[in-house]
């Protein structure tokens, strides 16, 4: 199976109305375009279901929450239109989380890299393990964290976003991310993470759904223009990914 068609997205809902959306890709949970589109569509569909009271967003596996963009797909991009289309996949996931009427709880069990940081930041309340270090690595390969920039900046602030974006080769520990608001709580083990996520989800599921929906709108106030903004940011990345610098950097990394 091609790495561009590998992976899957799954969704289940329990008797309490707690929906769990999970994604998986064999390459460290990287996200090719097809998987990004499927993830965005699933978040939208589950969020609109009357049976859903709260959503848990997670990835499968243990070591990496999400490695961001698929390098195999990046190297295959041939023109700006393809580049914008690919990076718009991350925009679609972020906007699906933003416009979802249900609260989304993030479960980050391992490292979050590039677009993976954006996915974590797009959740409304995020739990992580001590192994969930973060890195915005885009500058290393000649692009930049343009699409995820607005949501990461909104979550952790301009200064912290600039630190992550510019110091692109280095991971920041989970405690750093917690101190800046990306993670609400950091747990030592995956078992402790799952227990904390489940307990919080059950708590939210018992609250007034109308109050939660109204609070969600307040939390995301001021982001109505993100459909166009993230599209514009995707176009920037779509141009840069065609540069000789980026082509050579990705080939070197893959080699």
mmCIF file of C-alpha atoms in Angstrom:
data_model
loop_
_atom_site.group_PDB
_atom_site.id
_atom_site.type_symbol
_atom_site.label_atom_id
_atom_site.label_comp_id
_atom_site.label_asym_id
_atom_site.label_seq_id
_atom_site.Cartn_x
_atom_site.Cartn_y
_atom_site.Cartn_z
ATOM 1 C CA UNK A 1 0.000 0.000 0.000
ATOM 2 C CA UNK A 2 1.233 3.493 -0.865
ATOM 3 C CA UNK A 3 2.083 5.725 2.083
ATOM 4 C CA UNK A 4 -0.275 8.288 0.539
ATOM 5 C CA UNK A 5 -3.256 5.953 0.882
ATOM 6 C CA UNK A 6 -2.208 4.213 4.101
ATOM 7 C CA UNK A 7 -3.738 4.945 7.484
ATOM 8 C CA UNK A 8 -7.275 5.387 8.686
ATOM 9 C CA UNK A 9 -9.679 7.462 10.753
ATOM 10 C CA UNK A 10 -12.171 5.818 13.117
ATOM 11 C CA UNK A 11 -15.027 7.130 15.251
ATOM 12 C CA UNK A 12 -17.121 5.587 18.022
ATOM 13 C CA UNK A 13 -19.686 6.985 20.457
ATOM 14 C CA UNK A 14 -20.494 5.441 23.836
ATOM 15 C CA UNK A 15 -23.731 5.401 25.838
ATOM 16 C CA UNK A 16 -22.804 8.656 27.594
ATOM 17 C CA UNK A 17 -22.484 10.532 24.317
ATOM 18 C CA UNK A 18 -18.674 10.602 24.448
ATOM 19 C CA UNK A 19 -17.420 10.302 20.873
ATOM 20 C CA UNK A 20 -13.837 9.228 20.229
ATOM 21 C CA UNK A 21 -12.182 10.095 16.927
ATOM 22 C CA UNK A 22 -8.836 8.425 16.292
ATOM 23 C CA UNK A 23 -6.391 8.569 13.400
ATOM 24 C CA UNK A 24 -3.433 6.413 12.445
ATOM 25 C CA UNK A 25 -0.679 6.351 9.856
ATOM 26 C CA UNK A 26 2.251 3.906 9.870
ATOM 27 C CA UNK A 27 4.755 6.741 9.335
ATOM 28 C CA UNK A 28 4.604 8.149 12.872
ATOM 29 C CA UNK A 29 1.005 9.297 12.390
ATOM 30 C CA UNK A 30 1.979 11.703 9.644
ATOM 31 C CA UNK A 31 -0.974 13.060 7.698
ATOM 32 C CA UNK A 32 -1.175 12.784 3.907
ATOM 33 C CA UNK A 33 -3.893 14.762 2.168
ATOM 34 C CA UNK A 34 -6.401 11.931 1.971
ATOM 35 C CA UNK A 35 -6.186 11.323 5.715
ATOM 36 C CA UNK A 36 -6.465 15.041 6.476
ATOM 37 C CA UNK A 37 -9.655 15.315 4.437
ATOM 38 C CA UNK A 38 -11.096 12.224 6.096
ATOM 39 C CA UNK A 39 -10.228 13.525 9.554
ATOM 40 C CA UNK A 40 -11.831 16.921 8.881
ATOM 41 C CA UNK A 41 -14.978 15.297 7.501
ATOM 42 C CA UNK A 42 -15.233 12.957 10.490
ATOM 43 C CA UNK A 43 -14.873 15.788 13.010
ATOM 44 C CA UNK A 44 -17.627 17.694 11.209
ATOM 45 C CA UNK A 45 -19.991 14.718 10.985
ATOM 46 C CA UNK A 46 -19.479 13.572 14.571
ATOM 47 C CA UNK A 47 -19.814 17.114 15.858
ATOM 48 C CA UNK A 48 -23.181 17.526 14.146
ATOM 49 C CA UNK A 49 -24.604 14.224 15.416
ATOM 50 C CA UNK A 50 -27.329 14.612 18.041
ATOM 51 C CA UNK A 51 -25.892 11.643 19.961
ATOM 52 C CA UNK A 52 -22.567 13.415 20.491
ATOM 53 C CA UNK A 53 -22.115 15.376 23.706
ATOM 54 C CA UNK A 54 -18.317 15.706 23.742
ATOM 55 C CA UNK A 55 -15.472 14.568 21.470
ATOM 56 C CA UNK A 56 -12.100 13.031 22.303
ATOM 57 C CA UNK A 57 -9.533 13.474 19.517
ATOM 58 C CA UNK A 58 -6.581 11.082 19.622
ATOM 59 C CA UNK A 59 -4.102 9.151 17.527
ATOM 60 C CA UNK A 60 -3.176 5.495 17.790
ATOM 61 C CA UNK A 61 0.195 4.137 18.866
ATOM 62 C CA UNK A 62 2.395 5.285 21.713
ATOM 63 C CA UNK A 63 5.481 7.227 20.659
ATOM 64 C CA UNK A 64 4.187 9.955 18.339
ATOM 65 C CA UNK A 65 0.886 11.810 18.445
ATOM 66 C CA UNK A 66 1.369 13.270 14.984
ATOM 67 C CA UNK A 67 4.468 13.855 12.846
ATOM 68 C CA UNK A 68 2.734 16.479 10.711
ATOM 69 C CA UNK A 69 2.876 16.571 6.921
ATOM 70 C CA UNK A 70 3.640 13.479 4.864
ATOM 71 C CA UNK A 71 7.090 13.961 3.314
ATOM 72 C CA UNK A 72 6.219 11.473 0.577
ATOM 73 C CA UNK A 73 3.369 13.723 -0.486
ATOM 74 C CA UNK A 74 5.372 16.928 -0.104
ATOM 75 C CA UNK A 75 8.084 15.691 -2.460
ATOM 76 C CA UNK A 76 5.439 14.661 -5.009
ATOM 77 C CA UNK A 77 3.879 18.141 -5.266
ATOM 78 C CA UNK A 78 4.390 19.477 -8.802
ATOM 79 C CA UNK A 79 2.823 22.947 -8.811
ATOM 80 C CA UNK A 80 1.452 25.682 -6.570
ATOM 81 C CA UNK A 81 -2.143 24.492 -6.910
ATOM 82 C CA UNK A 82 -1.218 21.030 -5.634
ATOM 83 C CA UNK A 83 0.813 22.606 -2.851
ATOM 84 C CA UNK A 84 -2.038 24.806 -1.695
ATOM 85 C CA UNK A 85 -4.452 21.886 -1.890
ATOM 86 C CA UNK A 86 -2.226 19.756 0.331
ATOM 87 C CA UNK A 87 -1.645 22.387 3.001
ATOM 88 C CA UNK A 88 -5.339 23.250 2.907
ATOM 89 C CA UNK A 89 -5.871 19.797 4.423
ATOM 90 C CA UNK A 90 -4.455 21.039 7.708
ATOM 91 C CA UNK A 91 -6.605 24.167 7.368
ATOM 92 C CA UNK A 92 -9.666 21.959 6.958
ATOM 93 C CA UNK A 93 -8.883 20.003 10.143
ATOM 94 C CA UNK A 94 -8.294 23.168 12.159
ATOM 95 C CA UNK A 95 -11.466 24.788 10.836
ATOM 96 C CA UNK A 96 -13.455 21.600 11.456
ATOM 97 C CA UNK A 97 -12.367 21.731 15.106
ATOM 98 C CA UNK A 98 -13.073 25.460 15.281
ATOM 99 C CA UNK A 99 -16.598 25.233 13.870
ATOM 100 C CA UNK A 100 -17.545 21.965 15.579
ATOM 101 C CA UNK A 101 -20.397 22.760 18.002
ATOM 102 C CA UNK A 102 -19.117 20.212 20.545
ATOM 103 C CA UNK A 103 -16.175 20.583 22.905
ATOM 104 C CA UNK A 104 -13.132 18.637 21.676
ATOM 105 C CA UNK A 105 -10.722 17.122 24.202
ATOM 106 C CA UNK A 106 -7.224 16.413 22.907
ATOM 107 C CA UNK A 107 -5.316 13.294 23.966
ATOM 108 C CA UNK A 108 -1.629 13.667 23.101
ATOM 109 C CA UNK A 109 0.317 10.558 24.085
ATOM 110 C CA UNK A 110 3.616 11.352 22.323
ATOM 111 C CA UNK A 111 5.537 13.877 20.291
ATOM 112 C CA UNK A 112 3.684 16.486 18.231
ATOM 113 C CA UNK A 113 5.598 17.842 15.245
ATOM 114 C CA UNK A 114 4.690 20.532 12.721
ATOM 115 C CA UNK A 115 1.064 20.137 11.761
ATOM 116 C CA UNK A 116 0.644 17.819 14.749
ATOM 117 C CA UNK A 117 1.146 20.808 17.040
ATOM 118 C CA UNK A 118 -1.607 22.551 15.111
ATOM 119 C CA UNK A 119 -3.977 19.622 15.564
ATOM 120 C CA UNK A 120 -3.322 19.576 19.321
ATOM 121 C CA UNK A 121 -3.785 23.351 19.527
ATOM 122 C CA UNK A 122 -7.101 23.128 17.657
ATOM 123 C CA UNK A 123 -8.685 21.097 20.448
ATOM 124 C CA UNK A 124 -10.535 22.994 23.165
ATOM 125 C CA UNK A 125 -8.892 21.287 26.145
ATOM 126 C CA UNK A 126 -5.811 19.141 25.763
ATOM 127 C CA UNK A 127 -4.218 16.474 27.962
ATOM 128 C CA UNK A 128 -0.744 15.058 27.301
ATOM 129 C CA UNK A 129 1.908 12.751 28.681
ATOM 130 C CA UNK A 130 5.381 13.816 29.751
ATOM 131 C CA UNK A 131 6.611 12.323 26.445
ATOM 132 C CA UNK A 132 4.519 14.791 24.396
ATOM 133 C CA UNK A 133 7.293 17.181 23.375
ATOM 134 C CA UNK A 134 6.501 19.709 20.644
ATOM 135 C CA UNK A 135 8.409 21.040 17.639
ATOM 136 C CA UNK A 136 7.492 23.250 14.675
ATOM 137 C CA UNK A 137 10.039 21.820 12.243
ATOM 138 C CA UNK A 138 8.817 23.425 9.020
ATOM 139 C CA UNK A 139 11.614 25.993 8.691
ATOM 140 C CA UNK A 140 14.188 23.193 8.636
ATOM 141 C CA UNK A 141 12.842 21.993 5.288
ATOM 142 C CA UNK A 142 12.425 25.452 3.801
ATOM 143 C CA UNK A 143 8.772 26.190 4.467
ATOM 144 C CA UNK A 144 7.208 27.538 7.659
ATOM 145 C CA UNK A 145 4.362 26.867 10.104
ATOM 146 C CA UNK A 146 2.045 29.202 8.225
ATOM 147 C CA UNK A 147 -1.220 27.238 8.259
ATOM 148 C CA UNK A 148 -0.938 26.172 11.902
ATOM 149 C CA UNK A 149 0.444 29.547 12.906
ATOM 150 C CA UNK A 150 -2.867 31.255 13.772
ATOM 151 C CA UNK A 151 -4.082 28.461 16.042
ATOM 152 C CA UNK A 152 -0.712 27.886 17.739
ATOM 153 C CA UNK A 153 -0.263 31.627 18.265
ATOM 154 C CA UNK A 154 -3.805 31.920 19.624
ATOM 155 C CA UNK A 155 -3.176 29.087 22.081
ATOM 156 C CA UNK A 156 0.330 29.884 23.380
ATOM 157 C CA UNK A 157 0.909 33.539 22.441
ATOM 158 C CA UNK A 158 3.051 35.330 19.861
ATOM 159 C CA UNK A 159 6.368 35.072 21.726
ATOM 160 C CA UNK A 160 6.117 31.334 22.368
ATOM 161 C CA UNK A 161 4.941 30.724 18.793
ATOM 162 C CA UNK A 162 7.952 32.647 17.484
ATOM 163 C CA UNK A 163 10.271 30.571 19.663
ATOM 164 C CA UNK A 164 8.862 27.311 18.298
ATOM 165 C CA UNK A 165 8.794 28.544 14.702
ATOM 166 C CA UNK A 166 12.332 29.928 14.660
ATOM 167 C CA UNK A 167 14.066 27.276 16.767
ATOM 168 C CA UNK A 168 12.747 24.734 14.328
ATOM 169 C CA UNK A 169 15.244 21.943 14.962
ATOM 170 C CA UNK A 170 14.616 21.603 18.685
ATOM 171 C CA UNK A 171 11.865 19.996 20.732
ATOM 172 C CA UNK A 172 10.289 21.803 23.655
ATOM 173 C CA UNK A 173 9.250 19.500 26.528
ATOM 174 C CA UNK A 174 5.638 18.872 27.426
ATOM 175 C CA UNK A 175 6.054 20.956 30.575
ATOM 176 C CA UNK A 176 7.022 23.943 28.397
ATOM 177 C CA UNK A 177 3.859 23.455 26.351
ATOM 178 C CA UNK A 178 1.765 23.154 29.508
ATOM 179 C CA UNK A 179 3.196 26.344 30.988
ATOM 180 C CA UNK A 180 2.151 28.223 27.842
ATOM 181 C CA UNK A 181 -1.369 26.839 27.654
ATOM 182 C CA UNK A 182 -1.141 24.246 24.895
ATOM 183 C CA UNK A 183 -1.646 21.412 27.369
ATOM 184 C CA UNK A 184 -4.037 21.777 30.294
ATOM 185 C CA UNK A 185 -2.489 18.870 32.162
ATOM 186 C CA UNK A 186 0.577 16.629 31.698
ATOM 187 C CA UNK A 187 0.471 13.064 33.023
ATOM 188 C CA UNK A 188 3.380 10.713 33.568
ATOM 189 C CA UNK A 189 1.923 7.618 31.892
ATOM 190 C CA UNK A 190 -0.492 6.755 29.104
ATOM 191 C CA UNK A 191 -2.706 4.967 31.609
ATOM 192 C CA UNK A 192 -2.917 8.127 33.712
ATOM 193 C CA UNK A 193 -3.585 10.137 30.544
ATOM 194 C CA UNK A 194 -6.483 7.921 29.523
ATOM 195 C CA UNK A 195 -7.984 8.043 33.011
ATOM 196 C CA UNK A 196 -7.790 11.841 33.104
ATOM 197 C CA UNK A 197 -9.264 12.229 29.618
ATOM 198 C CA UNK A 198 -12.137 9.854 30.378
ATOM 199 C CA UNK A 199 -12.948 11.510 33.701
ATOM 200 C CA UNK A 200 -13.008 14.958 32.128
ATOM 201 C CA UNK A 201 -15.113 13.761 29.188
ATOM 202 C CA UNK A 202 -17.673 12.240 31.555
ATOM 203 C CA UNK A 203 -17.781 15.499 33.493
ATOM 204 C CA UNK A 204 -18.432 17.537 30.349
ATOM 205 C CA UNK A 205 -21.018 15.047 29.058
ATOM 206 C CA UNK A 206 -23.088 15.713 32.195
ATOM 207 C CA UNK A 207 -23.203 19.486 31.657
ATOM 208 C CA UNK A 208 -25.916 21.449 29.839
ATOM 209 C CA UNK A 209 -25.279 20.891 26.080
ATOM 210 C CA UNK A 210 -26.616 24.344 25.225
ATOM 211 C CA UNK A 211 -24.216 25.966 27.685
ATOM 212 C CA UNK A 212 -21.280 24.010 26.255
ATOM 213 C CA UNK A 213 -22.235 25.006 22.701
ATOM 214 C CA UNK A 214 -22.482 28.665 23.684
ATOM 215 C CA UNK A 215 -19.161 28.502 25.508
ATOM 216 C CA UNK A 216 -17.547 26.939 22.447
ATOM 217 C CA UNK A 217 -18.657 29.933 20.375
ATOM 218 C CA UNK A 218 -17.222 32.332 22.942
ATOM 219 C CA UNK A 219 -13.896 30.468 23.084
ATOM 220 C CA UNK A 220 -13.492 30.764 19.309
ATOM 221 C CA UNK A 221 -14.806 34.312 18.986
ATOM 222 C CA UNK A 222 -12.862 36.369 16.456
ATOM 223 C CA UNK A 223 -11.907 33.476 14.168
ATOM 224 C CA UNK A 224 -14.744 33.629 11.628
ATOM 225 C CA UNK A 225 -12.277 34.819 8.959
ATOM 226 C CA UNK A 226 -10.072 31.738 9.312
ATOM 227 C CA UNK A 227 -11.598 29.969 6.313
ATOM 228 C CA UNK A 228 -9.958 32.565 4.081
ATOM 229 C CA UNK A 229 -6.927 33.250 6.310
ATOM 230 C CA UNK A 230 -5.793 29.628 6.482
ATOM 231 C CA UNK A 231 -6.348 29.276 2.740
ATOM 232 C CA UNK A 232 -4.003 32.215 2.172
ATOM 233 C CA UNK A 233 -1.443 30.660 4.523
ATOM 234 C CA UNK A 234 -1.727 27.343 2.648
ATOM 235 C CA UNK A 235 -0.880 29.184 -0.572
ATOM 236 C CA UNK A 236 2.358 30.485 0.995
ATOM 237 C CA UNK A 237 3.447 26.981 1.965
ATOM 238 C CA UNK A 238 2.305 25.686 -1.416
ATOM 239 C CA UNK A 239 4.719 28.047 -3.158
ATOM 240 C CA UNK A 240 7.640 27.437 -0.833
ATOM 241 C CA UNK A 241 7.415 23.644 -1.058
ATOM 242 C CA UNK A 242 8.412 23.918 -4.735
ATOM 243 C CA UNK A 243 11.706 25.675 -3.981
ATOM 244 C CA UNK A 244 15.025 23.951 -4.630
ATOM 245 C CA UNK A 245 15.908 24.416 -0.965
ATOM 246 C CA UNK A 246 12.828 22.510 0.168
ATOM 247 C CA UNK A 247 13.205 19.769 -2.449
ATOM 248 C CA UNK A 248 16.796 19.145 -1.398
ATOM 249 C CA UNK A 249 16.026 19.367 2.326
ATOM 250 C CA UNK A 250 13.193 16.842 2.127
ATOM 251 C CA UNK A 251 15.243 14.473 -0.033
ATOM 252 C CA UNK A 252 18.109 14.702 2.469
ATOM 253 C CA UNK A 253 15.773 14.076 5.384
ATOM 254 C CA UNK A 254 14.180 11.062 3.699
ATOM 255 C CA UNK A 255 17.594 9.723 2.754
#
